[in-house]
XYZ file of C-alpha atoms in Angstrom:
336
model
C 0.000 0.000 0.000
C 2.835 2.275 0.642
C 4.308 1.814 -2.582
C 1.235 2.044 -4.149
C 0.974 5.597 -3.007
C 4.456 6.649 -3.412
C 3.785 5.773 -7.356
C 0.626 7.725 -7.355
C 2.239 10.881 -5.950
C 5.408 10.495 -7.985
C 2.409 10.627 -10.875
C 0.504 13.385 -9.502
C 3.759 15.387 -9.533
C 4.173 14.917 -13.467
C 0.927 15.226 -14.466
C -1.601 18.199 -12.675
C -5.175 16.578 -11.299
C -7.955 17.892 -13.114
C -8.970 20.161 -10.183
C -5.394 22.163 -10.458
C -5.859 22.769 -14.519
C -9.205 24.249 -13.879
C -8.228 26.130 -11.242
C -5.954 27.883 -12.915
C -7.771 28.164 -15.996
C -10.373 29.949 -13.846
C -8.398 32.572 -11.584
C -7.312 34.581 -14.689
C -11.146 35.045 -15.606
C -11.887 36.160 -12.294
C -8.666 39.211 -12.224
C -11.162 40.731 -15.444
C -14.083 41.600 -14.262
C -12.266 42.606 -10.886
C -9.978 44.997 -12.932
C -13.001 46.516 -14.948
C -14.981 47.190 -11.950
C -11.957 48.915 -10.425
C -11.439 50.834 -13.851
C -15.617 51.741 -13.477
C -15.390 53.502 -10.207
C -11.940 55.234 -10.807
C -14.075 56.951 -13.916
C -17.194 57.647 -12.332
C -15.340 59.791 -9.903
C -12.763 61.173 -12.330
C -14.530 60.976 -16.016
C -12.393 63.160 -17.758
C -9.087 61.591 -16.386
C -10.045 58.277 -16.288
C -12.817 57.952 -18.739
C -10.849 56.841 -21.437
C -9.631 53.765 -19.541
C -13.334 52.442 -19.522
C -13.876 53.365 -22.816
C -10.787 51.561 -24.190
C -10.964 48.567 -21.537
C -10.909 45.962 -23.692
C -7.339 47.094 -24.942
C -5.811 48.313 -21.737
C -6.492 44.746 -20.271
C -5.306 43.108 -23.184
C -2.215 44.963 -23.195
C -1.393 44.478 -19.501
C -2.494 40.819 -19.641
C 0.498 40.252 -22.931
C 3.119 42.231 -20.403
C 2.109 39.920 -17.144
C 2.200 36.821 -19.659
C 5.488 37.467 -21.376
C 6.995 38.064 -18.384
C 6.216 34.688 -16.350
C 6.023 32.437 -19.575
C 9.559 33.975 -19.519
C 10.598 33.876 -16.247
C 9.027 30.550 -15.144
C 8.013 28.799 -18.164
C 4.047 29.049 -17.395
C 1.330 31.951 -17.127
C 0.171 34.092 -14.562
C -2.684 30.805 -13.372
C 0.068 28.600 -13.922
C 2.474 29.693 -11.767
C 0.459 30.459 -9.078
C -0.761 26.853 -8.554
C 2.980 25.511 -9.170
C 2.487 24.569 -12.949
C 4.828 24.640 -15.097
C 4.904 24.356 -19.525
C 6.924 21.662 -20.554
C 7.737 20.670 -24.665
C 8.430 17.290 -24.768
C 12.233 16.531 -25.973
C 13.271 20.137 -25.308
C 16.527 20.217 -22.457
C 16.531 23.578 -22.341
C 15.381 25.364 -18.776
C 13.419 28.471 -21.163
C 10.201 27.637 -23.465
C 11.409 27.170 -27.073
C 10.712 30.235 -29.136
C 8.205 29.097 -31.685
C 6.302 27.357 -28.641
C 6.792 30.803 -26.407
C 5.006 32.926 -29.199
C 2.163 30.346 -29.543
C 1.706 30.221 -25.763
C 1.174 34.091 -26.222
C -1.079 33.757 -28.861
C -3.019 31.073 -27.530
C -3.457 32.705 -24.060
C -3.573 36.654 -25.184
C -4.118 37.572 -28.674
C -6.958 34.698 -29.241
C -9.294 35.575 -25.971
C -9.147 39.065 -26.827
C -10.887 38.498 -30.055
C -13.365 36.012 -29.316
C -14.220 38.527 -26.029
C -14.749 41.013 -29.564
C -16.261 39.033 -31.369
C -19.162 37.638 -28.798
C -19.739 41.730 -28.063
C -20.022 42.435 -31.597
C -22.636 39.256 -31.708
C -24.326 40.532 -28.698
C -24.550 44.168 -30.583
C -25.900 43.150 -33.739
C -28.201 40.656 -32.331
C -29.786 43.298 -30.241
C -30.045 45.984 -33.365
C -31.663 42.638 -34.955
C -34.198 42.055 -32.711
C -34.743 45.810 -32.089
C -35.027 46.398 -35.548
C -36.295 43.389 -37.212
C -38.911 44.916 -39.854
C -35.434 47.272 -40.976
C -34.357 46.587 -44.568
C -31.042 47.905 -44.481
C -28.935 45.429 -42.413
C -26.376 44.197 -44.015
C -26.743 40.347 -45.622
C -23.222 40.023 -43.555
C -24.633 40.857 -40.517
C -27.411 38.922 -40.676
C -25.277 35.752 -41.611
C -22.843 36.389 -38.984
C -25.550 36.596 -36.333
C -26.844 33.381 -38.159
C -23.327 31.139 -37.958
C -21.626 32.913 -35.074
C -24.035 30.493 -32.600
C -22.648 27.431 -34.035
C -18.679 28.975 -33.951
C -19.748 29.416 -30.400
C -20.619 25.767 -29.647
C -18.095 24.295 -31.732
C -15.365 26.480 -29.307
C -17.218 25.503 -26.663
C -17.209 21.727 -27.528
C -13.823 21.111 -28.112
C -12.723 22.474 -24.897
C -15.299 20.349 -23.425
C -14.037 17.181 -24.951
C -10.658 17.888 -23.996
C -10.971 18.304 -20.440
C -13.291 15.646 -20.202
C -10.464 13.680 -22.038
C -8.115 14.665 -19.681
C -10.520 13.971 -16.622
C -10.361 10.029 -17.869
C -6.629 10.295 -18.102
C -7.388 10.166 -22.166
C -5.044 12.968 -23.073
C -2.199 14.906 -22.135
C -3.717 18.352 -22.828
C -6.666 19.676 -20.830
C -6.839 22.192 -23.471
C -6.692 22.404 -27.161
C -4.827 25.658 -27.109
C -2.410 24.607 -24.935
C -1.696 21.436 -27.061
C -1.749 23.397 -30.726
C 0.908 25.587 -28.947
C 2.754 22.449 -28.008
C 3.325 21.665 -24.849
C 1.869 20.398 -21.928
C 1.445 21.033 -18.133
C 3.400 19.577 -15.508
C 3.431 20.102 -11.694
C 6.791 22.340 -11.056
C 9.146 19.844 -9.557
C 11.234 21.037 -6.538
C 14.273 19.708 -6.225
C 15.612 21.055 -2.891
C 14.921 18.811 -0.207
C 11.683 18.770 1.986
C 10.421 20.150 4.986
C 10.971 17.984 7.650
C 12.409 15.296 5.643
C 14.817 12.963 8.255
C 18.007 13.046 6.838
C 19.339 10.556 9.252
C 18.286 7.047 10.688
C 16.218 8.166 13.810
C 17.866 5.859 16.155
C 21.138 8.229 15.846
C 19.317 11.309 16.874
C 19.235 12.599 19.992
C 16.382 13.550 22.354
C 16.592 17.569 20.804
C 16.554 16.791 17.546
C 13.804 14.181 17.438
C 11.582 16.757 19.461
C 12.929 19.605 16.145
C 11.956 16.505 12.996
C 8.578 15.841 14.701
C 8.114 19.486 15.024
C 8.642 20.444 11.446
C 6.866 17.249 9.914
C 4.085 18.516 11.451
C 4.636 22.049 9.872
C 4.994 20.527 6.970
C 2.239 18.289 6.957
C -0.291 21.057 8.128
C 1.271 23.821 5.995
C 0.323 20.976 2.840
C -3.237 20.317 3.838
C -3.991 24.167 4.710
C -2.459 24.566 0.916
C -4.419 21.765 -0.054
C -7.232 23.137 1.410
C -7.786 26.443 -0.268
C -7.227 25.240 -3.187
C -9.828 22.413 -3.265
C -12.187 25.235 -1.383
C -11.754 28.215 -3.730
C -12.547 25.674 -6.652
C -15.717 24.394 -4.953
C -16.957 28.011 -4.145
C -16.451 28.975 -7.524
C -18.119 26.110 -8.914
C -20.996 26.704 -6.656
C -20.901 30.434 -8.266
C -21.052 28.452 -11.763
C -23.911 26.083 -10.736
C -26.336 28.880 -9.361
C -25.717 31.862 -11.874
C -28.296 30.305 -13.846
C -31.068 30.699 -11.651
C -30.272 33.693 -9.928
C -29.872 35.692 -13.275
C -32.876 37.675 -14.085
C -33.596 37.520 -17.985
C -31.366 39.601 -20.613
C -32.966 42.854 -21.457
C -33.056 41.653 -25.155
C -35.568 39.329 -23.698
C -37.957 42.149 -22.770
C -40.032 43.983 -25.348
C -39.950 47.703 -25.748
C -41.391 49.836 -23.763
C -44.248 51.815 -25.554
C -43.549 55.423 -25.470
C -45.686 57.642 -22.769
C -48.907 59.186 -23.091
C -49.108 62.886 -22.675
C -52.675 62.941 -22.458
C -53.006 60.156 -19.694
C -49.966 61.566 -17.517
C -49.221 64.783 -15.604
C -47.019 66.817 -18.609
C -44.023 67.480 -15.944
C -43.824 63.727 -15.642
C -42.042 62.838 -18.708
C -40.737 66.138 -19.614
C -36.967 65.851 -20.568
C -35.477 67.397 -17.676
C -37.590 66.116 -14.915
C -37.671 62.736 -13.000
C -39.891 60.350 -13.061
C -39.733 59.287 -10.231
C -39.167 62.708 -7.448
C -40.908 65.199 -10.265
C -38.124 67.178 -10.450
C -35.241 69.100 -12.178
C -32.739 65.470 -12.565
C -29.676 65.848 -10.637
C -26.876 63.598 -11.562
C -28.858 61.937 -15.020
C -28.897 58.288 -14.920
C -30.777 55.647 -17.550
C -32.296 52.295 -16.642
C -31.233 50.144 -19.599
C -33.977 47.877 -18.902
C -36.291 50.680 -20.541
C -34.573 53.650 -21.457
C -35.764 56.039 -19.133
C -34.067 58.682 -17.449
C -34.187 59.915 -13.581
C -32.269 61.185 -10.659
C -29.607 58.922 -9.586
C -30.284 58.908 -6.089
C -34.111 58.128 -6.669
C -33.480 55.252 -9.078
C -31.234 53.414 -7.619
C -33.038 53.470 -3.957
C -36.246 52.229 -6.121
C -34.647 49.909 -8.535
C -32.910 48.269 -4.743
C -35.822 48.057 -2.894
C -38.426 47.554 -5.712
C -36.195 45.373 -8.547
C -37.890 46.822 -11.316
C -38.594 50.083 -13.596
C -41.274 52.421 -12.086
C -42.080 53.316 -15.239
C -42.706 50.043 -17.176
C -42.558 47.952 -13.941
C -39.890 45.821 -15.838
C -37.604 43.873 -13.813
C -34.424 45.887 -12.788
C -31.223 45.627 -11.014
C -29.043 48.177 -9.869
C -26.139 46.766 -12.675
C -28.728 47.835 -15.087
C -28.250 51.762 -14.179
C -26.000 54.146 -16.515
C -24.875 56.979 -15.819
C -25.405 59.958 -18.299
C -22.952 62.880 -18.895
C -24.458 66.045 -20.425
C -22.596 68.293 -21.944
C -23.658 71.964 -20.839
C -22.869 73.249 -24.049
């Protein structure tokens, strides 16, 4: 039995568990959206200095993500995720302690360059389908437009697909490559050996140690042993919480705003005229301070009134359309 597990760790230290290569294919999703809300508040406060960094996000991450990539696929031979869960790339033949160069420029590609266009290309999707459905009776969409709304679906599941298969592959110990980017760029993942000894290994038969330095080895084998399951630990528990994330965002999510039909527009006749006057709020009845639009209909009110109703109420009190407070822009008028 001993043996038994001494093989299966010596394996577990070539080849990552399934759990470690979606953890790390994870974590770098998560620094996004973290990133762009941090980019969203510094421009709400400071619009005209920091406006253009929300405008432009897309690029500024992209170009900060290629720096932090080059560097550790440099440094340590494996991304950002990679190296923080002790992964390392490794092409197959290849002595050398640095990733070859063809195989260091598809890593880049693979990891960078090709996320940041299918991230474009499912925004322009989610654009046109929306003008689509907006518009639908409008003769003068493009025939490309309308195709590519037609196919891109199908691109979607096809990428979707094969990076299902793959790490279901890899789950079943099928394949090397969790990943079909990550074996088109020709390598594969191993766990990032460490060849100094280990913590609390014994060093010397136990029967010639004295009293002091038994008490020391049992001391630091149980460092070491705790220090490995409190590792162990957070990573098994950030990978369940996230999964639990996953698993619920589909019933927790209210329904896309594309989903929703459009508003009619309001009735003078029926409705106070100071109501729906341009510069008024809905909601207070007066002069809008600090303009901001629901999305969920269009309207416009005071940002302080909204966003109190939309919290307490969920919806537009307008249309009564379901609302959340992610749903709220915030309008800059120019006084000129």
């Amino acid at each position: 039995m001993a043996e038994g597990a001494h093989i299966t760790s010596a394996f577990s230290h070539e080849r990552p568990s399934f759990f470690e290569v979606l953890a790390q294919e994870s974590l770098i999703s998560t620094i996004r959206p973290a990133l762009k809300h941090a980019i969203r508040v510094a421009a709400e406060s400071r619009p005209e200095r920091f406006g253009w960094l929300l405008r432009h996000f897309d690029e500024v991450y992209v170009g900060l993500h290629l720096l932090l990539e080059q560097q550790h696929l440099h440094k340590y031979c494996a991304t950002f995720s990679e190296h923080f869960y002790n992964l390392q790339r490794h092409c197959p033949g290849s002595q050398s302690e640095q990733l070859p160069t063809p195989i260091f420029l598809k890593s880049l590609l693979f990891v960078v360059l090709i996320p940041y266009v299918k991230q474009k290309l499912d925004d322009y999707f989610e654009n046109q389908r929306h003008l689509l459905n907006t518009y639908a009776t409008n003769k003068n969409v493009p025939p490309l437009t309308k195709a590519f709304v037609a196919i891109y679906p199908y691109l979607h599941t096809t990428w979707e697909g094969a990076i299902l298969a793959y790490q279901t592959a890899y789950l079943f110990k099928k394949s090397n490559h969790h990943s079909p980017f990550l074996h088109m760029s020709g390598a594969r993942l191993i766990n990032d050996l460490d060849t100094e000894p280990i913590e609390g290994q014994l060093l010397q038969p136990w029967d010639q140690l004295s009293g002091s330095e038994k008490v020391i080895h049992v001391i630091k084998k149980t460092s070491s042993v705790a220090a490995g399951c409190v590792t162990s630990g957070l990573s098994v528990g950030v990978f369940f919480v996230q999964f639990l994330d996953w698993w619920y965002s589909g019933e927790t999510n209210h329904a896309p705003i594309t989903a929703l039909p459009v508003p009619d527009p309001p009735n003078k006749e029926d409705e106070d005229e100071d109501t729906f006057h341009f510069s008024v709020c809905p909601v207070c009845h007066r002069t809008r301070s600090n303009d901001t639009a629901l999305s969920v209909s269009g309207y416009v009110f005071c940002y302080p009134c909204i966003y109190d109703y939309v919290r307490e109420y969920k919806m537009c009190p307008v249309t009564k359309y379901p609302a959340q407070t992610d749903h709220l822009i915030k309008l800059y008028i120019s006084e000129t």
